[in-house]
Coordinates of C-alpha atoms (C1' of nucleotides) in Angstrom, one line a residue:
Chain L
M1 CA -171.5 -107.5 -68.8
F2 CA -173.9 -110.4 -68.5
Q3 CA -177.3 -110.8 -70.0
L4 CA -179.4 -113.5 -68.4
D5 CA -182.8 -114.5 -69.8
L6 CA -184.8 -116.3 -67.1
K7 CA -187.5 -117.1 -69.6
S8 CA -185.0 -118.8 -72.0
R9 CA -185.1 -122.6 -72.4
E10 CA -181.4 -122.5 -71.9
S11 CA -180.8 -122.9 -68.2
I12 CA -179.2 -120.2 -66.1
Y13 CA -176.0 -122.0 -65.5
E14 CA -175.7 -122.8 -69.2
Q15 CA -176.1 -119.1 -70.1
I16 CA -173.4 -118.3 -67.6
I17 CA -171.1 -120.9 -69.1
N18 CA -171.6 -119.7 -72.7
Q19 CA -171.2 -116.0 -71.9
M20 CA -168.1 -116.7 -69.9
K21 CA -166.7 -118.7 -72.8
E22 CA -167.4 -115.8 -75.0
L23 CA -165.4 -113.5 -72.7
I24 CA -162.5 -115.9 -72.5
V25 CA -162.3 -116.9 -76.1
S26 CA -162.7 -113.3 -77.4
G27 CA -159.9 -112.2 -75.1
V28 CA -161.8 -109.9 -72.9
L29 CA -160.6 -112.0 -70.1
K30 CA -156.9 -112.5 -70.6
E31 CA -155.0 -115.6 -69.6
D32 CA -154.7 -116.0 -65.8
E33 CA -157.0 -113.1 -65.3
K34 CA -159.3 -113.6 -62.3
L35 CA -163.0 -114.2 -62.8
P36 CA -165.5 -112.6 -60.5
S37 CA -165.8 -114.7 -57.4
V38 CA -168.8 -117.1 -57.1
R39 CA -170.5 -114.9 -54.5
E40 CA -169.7 -111.7 -56.3
L41 CA -171.2 -112.9 -59.6
S42 CA -174.2 -114.4 -57.9
K43 CA -174.9 -111.0 -56.4
I44 CA -174.5 -109.2 -59.7
L45 CA -176.8 -111.6 -61.5
T46 CA -179.1 -112.0 -58.5
V47 CA -178.8 -115.7 -58.8
N48 CA -178.0 -118.3 -56.2
P49 CA -174.3 -118.9 -55.6
N50 CA -174.8 -122.6 -56.2
T51 CA -175.9 -121.8 -59.8
V52 CA -172.7 -119.8 -60.5
Q53 CA -170.6 -122.5 -58.9
K54 CA -172.1 -125.1 -61.1
A55 CA -171.2 -123.0 -64.1
Y56 CA -167.7 -122.4 -63.0
R57 CA -167.2 -126.1 -62.3
E58 CA -168.3 -127.1 -65.8
L59 CA -166.0 -124.4 -67.2
E60 CA -163.1 -125.9 -65.3
R61 CA -164.0 -129.4 -66.5
Q62 CA -163.9 -128.1 -70.1
G63 CA -160.6 -126.4 -69.6
Y64 CA -161.7 -122.8 -69.9
V65 CA -160.8 -121.8 -66.4
Y66 CA -158.7 -123.2 -63.6
T67 CA -159.5 -122.9 -59.9
V68 CA -157.3 -122.2 -56.9
A69 CA -159.2 -122.9 -53.7
G70 CA -159.0 -119.9 -51.4
L71 CA -157.9 -117.6 -54.3
G72 CA -160.5 -117.9 -57.0
C73 CA -161.1 -118.9 -60.5
F74 CA -158.9 -117.8 -63.4
A75 CA -159.0 -117.8 -67.2
A76 CA -157.0 -120.7 -68.6
S77 CA -154.8 -120.7 -71.6
M78 CA -156.7 -121.4 -74.7
K79 CA -154.4 -124.3 -75.3
D80 CA -156.0 -126.0 -72.3
V81 CA -159.5 -126.0 -73.7
K82 CA -160.4 -129.6 -74.3
R83 CA -161.3 -130.1 -77.9
D84 CA -162.5 -133.6 -77.2
E85 CA -164.3 -135.7 -79.8
A86 CA -167.4 -136.1 -77.7
A87 CA -168.1 -132.4 -77.7
I88 CA -167.4 -132.0 -81.4
S89 CA -169.6 -135.0 -82.4
Q90 CA -172.3 -133.7 -80.2
L91 CA -172.2 -130.2 -81.8
T92 CA -172.2 -131.7 -85.4
E93 CA -175.2 -133.7 -84.4
T94 CA -177.0 -130.6 -83.2
L95 CA -175.9 -128.9 -86.4
R96 CA -177.3 -131.7 -88.4
S97 CA -180.6 -131.7 -86.5
T98 CA -181.0 -127.9 -86.9
L99 CA -180.4 -128.0 -90.6
R100 CA -182.8 -130.8 -90.9
Q101 CA -185.5 -128.9 -89.0
L102 CA -185.0 -125.9 -91.4
T103 CA -185.5 -128.1 -94.4
Y104 CA -188.7 -129.4 -92.8
L105 CA -189.9 -125.9 -92.7
G106 CA -189.4 -125.6 -96.4
F107 CA -186.1 -123.8 -96.4
T108 CA -184.2 -124.4 -99.6
K109 CA -180.5 -125.0 -99.6
D110 CA -179.9 -121.5 -100.8
E111 CA -182.0 -119.9 -98.1
T112 CA -180.2 -122.0 -95.5
A113 CA -176.8 -121.1 -96.9
S114 CA -177.5 -117.3 -96.8
L115 CA -178.8 -117.7 -93.3
L116 CA -175.5 -119.3 -92.4
E117 CA -173.6 -116.5 -94.0
Q118 CA -175.6 -114.0 -92.0
V119 CA -175.0 -115.8 -88.7
F120 CA -171.3 -115.9 -89.5
R121 CA -171.1 -112.2 -90.2
E122 CA -173.0 -111.3 -87.1
E123 CA -170.7 -113.4 -84.9
Q124 CA -167.6 -111.9 -86.5
L125 CA -168.9 -108.4 -85.9
K126 CA -169.8 -109.3 -82.3
A127 CA -166.4 -110.7 -81.7
E128 CA -164.7 -107.6 -83.1
E129 CA -166.9 -105.3 -81.0
M130 CA -166.1 -107.2 -77.8
K131 CA -162.4 -106.9 -78.6
K132 CA -162.6 -103.2 -79.2
G133 CA -164.6 -102.8 -76.1
S134 CA -162.1 -104.5 -73.9
E135 CA -159.2 -102.6 -75.5
R136 CA -160.9 -99.3 -74.9
A137 CA -161.3 -100.3 -71.2
Chain J
M1 CA -188.7 -147.7 -89.5
F2 CA -187.8 -145.8 -86.3
Q3 CA -184.5 -145.5 -84.6
L4 CA -184.9 -144.5 -81.0
D5 CA -181.8 -143.9 -78.9
L6 CA -182.6 -144.0 -75.2
K7 CA -179.1 -142.9 -74.4
S8 CA -179.5 -139.7 -76.4
R9 CA -180.0 -136.4 -74.7
E10 CA -182.8 -135.7 -77.1
S11 CA -186.0 -136.7 -75.3
I12 CA -187.9 -139.6 -76.7
Y13 CA -191.0 -137.6 -77.8
E14 CA -188.7 -135.2 -79.7
Q15 CA -187.0 -138.1 -81.5
I16 CA -190.4 -139.4 -82.5
I17 CA -191.4 -135.9 -83.7
N18 CA -188.3 -135.4 -85.8
Q19 CA -188.3 -138.8 -87.4
M20 CA -192.0 -138.5 -88.2
K21 CA -191.3 -135.1 -89.8
E22 CA -188.6 -136.8 -91.8
L23 CA -191.0 -139.4 -93.1
I24 CA -193.6 -136.8 -94.0
V25 CA -191.3 -134.2 -95.6
S26 CA -189.4 -136.8 -97.6
G27 CA -192.7 -138.1 -98.9
V28 CA -192.4 -141.6 -97.5
L29 CA -195.7 -140.8 -95.8
K30 CA -197.9 -139.4 -98.6
E31 CA -200.5 -136.7 -98.0
D32 CA -203.6 -138.1 -96.2
E33 CA -201.8 -141.3 -95.4
K34 CA -202.6 -142.7 -92.0
L35 CA -200.0 -142.8 -89.3
P36 CA -199.8 -145.8 -87.0
S37 CA -202.1 -145.4 -84.0
V38 CA -200.7 -144.2 -80.7
R39 CA -201.1 -147.7 -79.2
E40 CA -199.6 -149.4 -82.2
L41 CA -196.6 -147.2 -82.3
S42 CA -196.1 -147.3 -78.6
K43 CA -195.9 -151.1 -78.8
I44 CA -193.5 -151.1 -81.7
L45 CA -191.2 -148.7 -79.9
T46 CA -191.8 -150.1 -76.5
V47 CA -192.4 -146.7 -75.0
N48 CA -195.2 -145.2 -73.0
P49 CA -198.3 -144.4 -75.0
N50 CA -198.3 -141.0 -73.4
T51 CA -195.0 -140.3 -75.0
V52 CA -196.3 -141.1 -78.5
Q53 CA -199.5 -139.1 -77.7
K54 CA -197.4 -136.1 -76.9
A55 CA -195.4 -136.3 -80.0
Y56 CA -198.6 -136.6 -82.2
R57 CA -200.1 -133.6 -80.5
E58 CA -197.1 -131.5 -81.2
L59 CA -196.9 -132.7 -84.8
E60 CA -200.6 -131.6 -85.2
R61 CA -199.9 -128.2 -83.5
Q62 CA -197.1 -127.6 -86.0
G63 CA -199.3 -128.6 -88.9
Y64 CA -197.5 -131.8 -90.0
V65 CA -200.5 -134.1 -89.3
Y66 CA -204.2 -133.7 -88.7
T67 CA -206.4 -135.8 -86.5
V68 CA -209.8 -137.2 -87.2
A69 CA -211.6 -138.3 -84.1
G70 CA -212.3 -142.0 -84.1
L71 CA -210.2 -142.6 -87.3
G72 CA -206.7 -141.6 -86.4
C73 CA -203.9 -139.3 -87.4
F74 CA -203.0 -138.5 -91.0
A75 CA -200.2 -136.8 -92.8
A76 CA -201.1 -133.3 -93.7
S77 CA -200.3 -131.4 -96.9
M78 CA -196.9 -129.8 -96.8
K79 CA -198.7 -126.5 -97.4
D80 CA -200.2 -126.8 -94.0
V81 CA -196.9 -126.9 -92.2
K82 CA -196.7 -123.8 -90.2
R83 CA -193.6 -121.9 -91.2
D84 CA -194.0 -119.7 -88.2
E85 CA -191.5 -117.1 -87.3
A86 CA -191.1 -118.3 -83.7
A87 CA -189.9 -121.7 -84.8
I88 CA -187.5 -120.2 -87.4
S89 CA -186.0 -117.6 -85.0
Q90 CA -185.5 -120.3 -82.4
L91 CA -183.7 -122.5 -85.0
T92 CA -181.5 -119.7 -86.1
E93 CA -180.6 -119.0 -82.5
T94 CA -179.7 -122.7 -82.0
L95 CA -177.6 -122.5 -85.2
R96 CA -175.9 -119.4 -84.0
S97 CA -175.1 -120.9 -80.6
T98 CA -173.8 -124.1 -82.2
L99 CA -171.5 -122.2 -84.5
R100 CA -170.3 -120.1 -81.6
Q101 CA -169.5 -123.2 -79.6
L102 CA -167.4 -124.5 -82.5
T103 CA -165.4 -121.3 -82.6
Y104 CA -164.8 -121.7 -78.9
L105 CA -163.3 -125.0 -79.6
G106 CA -160.8 -123.3 -81.9
F107 CA -162.5 -124.1 -85.2
T108 CA -161.5 -121.7 -87.9
K109 CA -164.1 -120.3 -90.3
D110 CA -162.9 -122.6 -93.0
E111 CA -163.1 -125.7 -90.8
T112 CA -166.6 -124.8 -89.8
A113 CA -167.6 -124.1 -93.3
S114 CA -166.3 -127.4 -94.5
L115 CA -168.1 -129.2 -91.6
L116 CA -171.3 -127.5 -92.7
E117 CA -170.8 -128.5 -96.3
Q118 CA -170.3 -132.1 -95.2
V119 CA -173.4 -132.2 -93.0
F120 CA -175.3 -130.7 -95.9
R121 CA -174.2 -133.4 -98.3
E122 CA -174.9 -136.2 -95.8
E123 CA -178.4 -134.9 -95.2
Q124 CA -179.1 -134.6 -98.9
L125 CA -177.9 -138.1 -99.6
K126 CA -180.1 -139.4 -96.8
A127 CA -183.1 -137.6 -98.1
E128 CA -182.6 -139.0 -101.6
E129 CA -182.2 -142.5 -100.3
M130 CA -185.5 -142.2 -98.3
K131 CA -187.2 -141.0 -101.4
K132 CA -185.9 -143.9 -103.5
G133 CA -186.8 -146.3 -100.8
S134 CA -190.4 -145.2 -100.7
E135 CA -190.7 -145.2 -104.5
R136 CA -189.4 -148.7 -104.7
A137 CA -192.0 -149.8 -102.1
Chain H
M1 CA -135.5 -124.7 -55.2
F2 CA -139.3 -124.9 -55.0
Q3 CA -141.8 -125.5 -57.7
L4 CA -145.3 -124.4 -56.8
D5 CA -148.1 -125.2 -59.2
L6 CA -151.1 -123.0 -58.5
K7 CA -153.2 -124.9 -61.0
S8 CA -152.6 -128.1 -59.1
R9 CA -155.4 -129.6 -57.0
E10 CA -152.9 -130.1 -54.3
S11 CA -153.2 -127.2 -51.9
I12 CA -150.3 -124.8 -51.7
Y13 CA -149.4 -125.7 -48.1
E14 CA -149.4 -129.3 -49.0
Q15 CA -147.0 -128.7 -51.9
I16 CA -144.7 -126.8 -49.5
I17 CA -144.8 -129.6 -47.0
N18 CA -144.1 -132.3 -49.5
Q19 CA -141.2 -130.5 -51.2
M20 CA -139.7 -129.6 -47.8
K21 CA -139.9 -133.3 -46.8
E22 CA -138.2 -134.2 -50.1
L23 CA -135.3 -131.8 -49.3
I24 CA -135.0 -133.2 -45.7
V25 CA -135.3 -136.9 -46.5
S26 CA -133.0 -136.6 -49.5
G27 CA -130.3 -134.9 -47.3
V28 CA -130.2 -131.7 -49.2
L29 CA -131.1 -130.1 -45.9
K30 CA -128.7 -131.7 -43.4
E31 CA -129.7 -132.4 -39.8
D32 CA -130.0 -129.2 -37.7
E33 CA -129.7 -127.0 -40.8
K34 CA -131.8 -123.9 -40.7
L35 CA -134.8 -123.6 -43.0
P36 CA -135.7 -120.3 -44.6
S37 CA -137.8 -118.1 -42.3
V38 CA -141.5 -118.0 -42.8
R39 CA -141.3 -114.4 -44.2
E40 CA -138.4 -115.2 -46.4
L41 CA -140.0 -118.2 -48.0
S42 CA -143.3 -116.5 -48.4
K43 CA -141.6 -113.8 -50.3
I44 CA -139.7 -116.2 -52.5
L45 CA -142.8 -118.2 -53.3
T46 CA -145.0 -115.1 -53.4
V47 CA -147.6 -116.7 -51.2
N48 CA -149.3 -115.7 -48.1
P49 CA -147.1 -116.0 -45.0
N50 CA -149.9 -117.8 -43.2
T51 CA -149.7 -120.5 -45.8
V52 CA -146.0 -121.1 -45.1
Q53 CA -146.6 -120.9 -41.4
K54 CA -149.2 -123.6 -41.7
A55 CA -146.8 -125.9 -43.6
Y56 CA -144.1 -125.4 -41.1
R57 CA -146.4 -126.2 -38.2
E58 CA -147.5 -129.4 -39.9
L59 CA -143.9 -130.4 -40.6
E60 CA -143.1 -129.9 -37.0
R61 CA -146.1 -132.0 -35.9
Q62 CA -144.8 -134.8 -38.1
G63 CA -141.3 -134.5 -36.7
Y64 CA -139.5 -133.4 -39.8
V65 CA -138.4 -130.1 -38.3
Y66 CA -138.1 -128.5 -34.9
T67 CA -138.6 -124.9 -34.0
V68 CA -136.5 -122.8 -31.7
A69 CA -138.3 -119.7 -30.6
G70 CA -136.5 -116.6 -31.8
L71 CA -134.1 -118.6 -33.9
G72 CA -136.2 -120.3 -36.5
C73 CA -136.9 -123.7 -37.9
F74 CA -134.4 -126.5 -38.3
A75 CA -134.3 -129.8 -40.0
A76 CA -134.7 -132.6 -37.5
S77 CA -133.0 -136.0 -37.3
M78 CA -134.6 -138.5 -39.5
K79 CA -135.0 -140.6 -36.3
D80 CA -137.5 -138.1 -35.1
V81 CA -139.8 -138.5 -38.0
K82 CA -143.0 -140.0 -36.7
R83 CA -143.7 -143.2 -38.5
D84 CA -147.1 -143.2 -37.0
E85 CA -149.6 -145.9 -37.9
A86 CA -152.3 -143.3 -38.7
A87 CA -150.3 -141.8 -41.5
I88 CA -149.3 -145.1 -42.9
S89 CA -152.8 -146.6 -42.9
Q90 CA -154.0 -143.5 -44.6
L91 CA -151.4 -143.7 -47.3
T92 CA -152.1 -147.4 -47.9
E93 CA -155.8 -146.5 -48.2
T94 CA -154.9 -143.9 -50.8
L95 CA -152.8 -146.4 -52.5
R96 CA -155.6 -149.0 -52.5
S97 CA -158.0 -146.4 -53.8
T98 CA -155.7 -145.3 -56.6
L99 CA -155.0 -148.8 -57.8
R100 CA -158.7 -149.5 -57.7
Q101 CA -159.4 -146.5 -59.9
L102 CA -156.9 -147.7 -62.4
T103 CA -158.6 -151.1 -62.6
Y104 CA -161.9 -149.3 -63.2
L105 CA -160.3 -147.6 -66.2
G106 CA -159.6 -151.1 -67.5
F107 CA -155.9 -151.3 -66.6
T108 CA -154.8 -154.9 -66.4
K109 CA -152.6 -156.1 -63.5
D110 CA -149.6 -156.1 -65.8
E111 CA -150.2 -152.5 -67.0
T112 CA -150.6 -151.3 -63.5
A113 CA -147.5 -153.2 -62.4
S114 CA -145.4 -151.7 -65.2
L115 CA -146.8 -148.2 -64.4
L116 CA -145.7 -148.7 -60.8
E117 CA -142.3 -149.9 -61.8
Q118 CA -141.9 -146.8 -63.9
V119 CA -143.0 -144.4 -61.1
F120 CA -140.6 -146.2 -58.8
R121 CA -137.6 -145.7 -61.1
E122 CA -138.4 -142.1 -61.7
E123 CA -138.6 -141.4 -58.0
Q124 CA -135.3 -143.2 -57.4
L125 CA -133.5 -141.2 -60.2
K126 CA -134.9 -138.0 -58.8
A127 CA -133.7 -138.8 -55.3
E128 CA -130.2 -139.6 -56.6
E129 CA -130.0 -136.4 -58.6
M130 CA -130.9 -134.3 -55.6
K131 CA -128.3 -136.0 -53.5
K132 CA -125.6 -135.4 -56.1
G133 CA -126.7 -131.8 -56.5
S134 CA -126.4 -131.2 -52.8
E135 CA -123.0 -132.9 -52.6
R136 CA -121.7 -130.7 -55.4
A137 CA -122.8 -127.6 -53.6
Chain Z
M1 CA -175.0 -152.4 -50.1
F2 CA -173.4 -149.0 -49.5
Q3 CA -171.0 -148.0 -46.7
L4 CA -170.8 -144.2 -46.2
D5 CA -168.3 -142.8 -43.8
L6 CA -169.4 -139.3 -42.9
K7 CA -166.2 -138.7 -41.0
S8 CA -164.0 -139.6 -44.0
R9 CA -162.0 -136.9 -45.8
E10 CA -163.5 -138.3 -49.0
S11 CA -166.7 -136.3 -49.6
I12 CA -170.0 -138.1 -49.6
Y13 CA -170.6 -137.8 -53.3
E14 CA -167.1 -139.1 -54.0
Q15 CA -167.8 -142.2 -51.9
I16 CA -171.0 -142.8 -53.8
I17 CA -169.2 -142.4 -57.1
N18 CA -166.5 -144.9 -56.1
Q19 CA -168.7 -147.5 -54.6
M20 CA -171.0 -147.3 -57.6
K21 CA -168.0 -147.7 -59.9
E22 CA -167.1 -150.8 -57.9
L23 CA -170.6 -152.3 -58.4
I24 CA -170.5 -151.5 -62.1
V25 CA -167.0 -152.6 -62.9
S26 CA -167.3 -155.8 -60.8
G27 CA -170.4 -156.7 -62.8
V28 CA -172.8 -156.6 -59.8
L29 CA -174.7 -154.1 -61.9
K30 CA -175.0 -155.5 -65.3
E31 CA -175.1 -153.4 -68.5
D32 CA -178.3 -151.5 -68.9
E33 CA -179.4 -152.4 -65.4
K34 CA -181.2 -149.6 -63.6
L35 CA -179.5 -147.9 -60.7
P36 CA -181.6 -146.9 -57.7
S37 CA -183.3 -143.6 -58.4
V38 CA -181.8 -140.5 -57.0
R39 CA -184.6 -140.1 -54.4
E40 CA -184.5 -143.8 -53.5
L41 CA -180.8 -143.9 -52.9
S42 CA -180.9 -140.6 -51.0
K43 CA -183.5 -142.2 -48.6
I44 CA -181.4 -145.3 -48.2
L45 CA -178.3 -143.4 -47.4
T46 CA -180.2 -140.7 -45.5
V47 CA -178.4 -138.1 -47.6
N48 CA -179.8 -135.2 -49.6
P49 CA -181.0 -136.0 -53.1
N50 CA -178.8 -133.3 -54.5
T51 CA -175.7 -135.1 -53.2
V52 CA -176.8 -138.4 -54.9
Q53 CA -177.6 -136.4 -58.1
K54 CA -174.1 -134.9 -58.1
A55 CA -172.6 -138.3 -57.9
Y56 CA -174.8 -139.7 -60.7
R57 CA -174.0 -136.8 -62.9
E58 CA -170.3 -137.3 -62.5
L59 CA -170.7 -141.0 -63.1
E60 CA -172.5 -140.2 -66.4
R61 CA -169.8 -137.7 -67.4
Q62 CA -167.2 -140.4 -66.9
G63 CA -169.2 -142.8 -68.9
Y64 CA -170.1 -145.3 -66.2
V65 CA -173.8 -144.7 -66.5
Y66 CA -176.3 -143.2 -68.9
T67 CA -179.3 -141.3 -68.0
V68 CA -182.8 -141.2 -69.5
A69 CA -184.8 -138.3 -68.1
G70 CA -188.1 -139.6 -66.7
L71 CA -186.9 -143.2 -66.6
G72 CA -183.8 -143.3 -64.5
C73 CA -180.1 -144.0 -64.5
F74 CA -178.6 -147.1 -66.1
A75 CA -175.3 -148.9 -66.0
A76 CA -173.4 -148.3 -69.2
S77 CA -171.3 -150.6 -71.2
M78 CA -167.7 -150.8 -69.9
K79 CA -166.6 -149.8 -73.4
D80 CA -168.2 -146.4 -72.8
V81 CA -166.0 -145.7 -69.8
K82 CA -163.8 -142.8 -70.7
R83 CA -160.2 -143.7 -70.3
D84 CA -159.0 -140.2 -70.9
E85 CA -155.4 -139.1 -70.5
A86 CA -156.3 -136.5 -67.9
A87 CA -157.7 -139.0 -65.5
I88 CA -154.8 -141.4 -66.0
S89 CA -152.1 -138.7 -65.6
Q90 CA -153.8 -137.5 -62.4
L91 CA -153.9 -141.0 -61.0
T92 CA -150.2 -141.6 -61.7
E93 CA -149.5 -138.3 -60.1
T94 CA -151.3 -139.4 -57.0
L95 CA -149.5 -142.8 -57.2
R96 CA -146.2 -141.0 -57.4
S97 CA -147.0 -138.7 -54.5
T98 CA -148.2 -141.6 -52.3
L99 CA -145.1 -143.7 -53.0
R100 CA -143.0 -140.7 -52.2
Q101 CA -144.7 -140.1 -48.9
L102 CA -144.1 -143.7 -48.0
T103 CA -140.3 -143.4 -48.7
Y104 CA -140.4 -140.3 -46.5
L105 CA -141.7 -142.4 -43.7
G106 CA -138.7 -144.7 -44.2
F107 CA -140.3 -147.4 -46.2
T108 CA -137.7 -149.3 -48.2
K109 CA -138.4 -150.4 -51.7
D110 CA -139.0 -153.9 -50.6
E111 CA -141.5 -152.9 -47.9
T112 CA -143.4 -150.8 -50.4
A113 CA -143.4 -153.6 -53.0
S114 CA -144.8 -156.1 -50.6
L115 CA -147.5 -153.5 -49.5
L116 CA -148.4 -153.2 -53.2
E117 CA -148.6 -156.9 -53.6
Q118 CA -150.9 -157.1 -50.6
V119 CA -153.2 -154.3 -51.9
F120 CA -153.4 -156.1 -55.2
R121 CA -154.4 -159.4 -53.7
E122 CA -157.0 -157.8 -51.5
E123 CA -158.6 -156.0 -54.4
Q124 CA -158.7 -159.2 -56.4
L125 CA -160.3 -161.1 -53.6
K126 CA -162.8 -158.4 -53.1
A127 CA -163.7 -158.4 -56.7
E128 CA -164.2 -162.2 -56.7
E129 CA -166.4 -162.0 -53.6
M130 CA -168.6 -159.3 -55.1
K131 CA -169.0 -161.4 -58.2
K132 CA -169.9 -164.5 -56.3
G133 CA -172.3 -162.5 -54.1
S134 CA -174.1 -161.2 -57.1
E135 CA -174.3 -164.6 -58.7
R136 CA -175.7 -166.1 -55.6
A137 CA -178.4 -163.5 -55.5
Chain U
dG1 C1' -161.9 -113.4 -48.5
dT2 C1' -162.1 -117.8 -51.6
dG3 C1' -164.1 -122.3 -53.5
dG4 C1' -166.3 -127.0 -52.0
dT5 C1' -169.8 -129.6 -49.9
dC6 C1' -174.1 -130.3 -48.0
dT7 C1' -179.2 -129.8 -46.4
dA8 C1' -184.1 -128.9 -47.1
dG9 C1' -186.9 -127.5 -49.5
dA10 C1' -189.3 -126.2 -54.4
dC11 C1' -190.8 -126.3 -59.5
dC12 C1' -190.4 -128.1 -64.2
dA13 C1' -190.5 -131.4 -68.2
dC14 C1' -190.6 -136.1 -69.5
dT15 C1' -192.2 -141.2 -69.1
Chain F
dG1 C1' -192.7 -141.9 -60.9
dT2 C1' -188.1 -140.1 -63.1
dG3 C1' -184.0 -136.7 -63.6
dG4 C1' -182.8 -131.5 -64.0
dT5 C1' -182.6 -127.0 -62.2
dC6 C1' -182.9 -123.6 -58.7
dT7 C1' -183.2 -121.1 -54.1
dA8 C1' -181.7 -120.1 -49.4
dG9 C1' -179.5 -121.1 -46.2
dA10 C1' -175.2 -123.6 -43.6
dC11 C1' -170.3 -125.3 -42.5
dC12 C1' -165.5 -126.4 -43.8
dA13 C1' -160.6 -125.9 -45.3
dC14 C1' -157.5 -122.9 -47.5
dA15 C1' -155.0 -118.2 -48.6

DNA sequence: GTGGTCTAGACCACT
DNA sequence: GTGGTCTAGACCACA
């Protein structure tokens, strides 16, 4: 279910956040479906509960999940996801920076465009597979 | 010449690296042209010399500049820039992740594509301006 | 009759307490009228009986209801409600803190005052409606 | 400088957040002025560094401070404070609930209004005193 | 059982 | 020195 890479530069709690977003957005976790509890997930991933907690808290702050103390953490409606300007402008800045880096490395516009196309296709395939996987289950 | 943003989440030495790359790749700094010394640049930017030092070392490692002991740091030939797979695969991973984040926020494929197109154009304009600016000088 | 919001940060038993107070103070529940039993209410609200139990205990402690063993829980006379200093001082502290937070967000005195006026009016309307509703019944 | 109440229902990191907001909004901490470091403040308050860190992080998220890794945490411009709807609607809800509680305790509208007036005046006086205190220093 | 807070350490990257 | 992340425990209130 989860793939953590301890060697990655992405911190553990960020990896948890992103993979959980993937599950929620792709619909594997339906609205109001319960997420694994903090302790449960921490055992599965052999990570400290605090690390999972940190991820869950950030997910709640961004509107992907909601929390009921004593009951657990649940997938929110996609309508509740906060599409705030700050997040978007930050992502476009990252996008800009990444594209710039690629041109520094000598990538032509065409090379970059085809790379983009490839990434797009891969993501789409991945999303479809996740959906099928959850439907089969 | 340099625009440092202390409030940015990008670390200072990364900002220096990226802006120096910009200057080299765009041709503002010609091949074999001398870069400002570590001390000089650290005074201009009012940052710690160690920070500039670190940026220069990384630029050298990536082949953007070369160092001559006792003389200073010089812009390398663009042929020397290491187009190493590691850097590229890391950048594509960042790209992939960024695009994913955008879809999480509800961006459709079209919206994302047009955002990309826009970023592309902006970067191209910026590059052209820098070129003109350095030609005028 | 009851509106529980699981997504709220107010705990469930607090929501029960507050809404029951509303019913008692507004007169929808007359003096000495029987409240639904713990089991009954827990089924209606689909919450844990312990949660309802806890709410009822707290309501009794504050003097809003009284319990007769074997018979159930009844609305107390409003004279019995404990207007204890502790509760009041805590509420004023909360009030103070909330108003402070608003000024932090840049609310001017006028903005805050008009917000207060609005909240006041809404609460009054709500109280009147509840009264009418119970008189019609 | 700081007054922590370990017995309070308000958690430690929330107390730190609120008191720091007070200092920033009242102008005791000027724009771009450095806050005490995480470790420093944790020693002063005899609290765990993680607790202070949690507070600082939340302050940054809300726009009251900005962080430069390796340098420290600095007071942000008041323009950067995020006046987002979520925060405001939550505060009005708290306001509503508090006023309701007061009416339950038998407070008349007049009593509540005068209480409000009093809170307002106290806050204003406090703000003026803090300002004078910091000007004297 | 659940999440929320807290302590007392540790290691890392950056300035 | 700075903040950022993480571990390994603990205690609390709530359901």
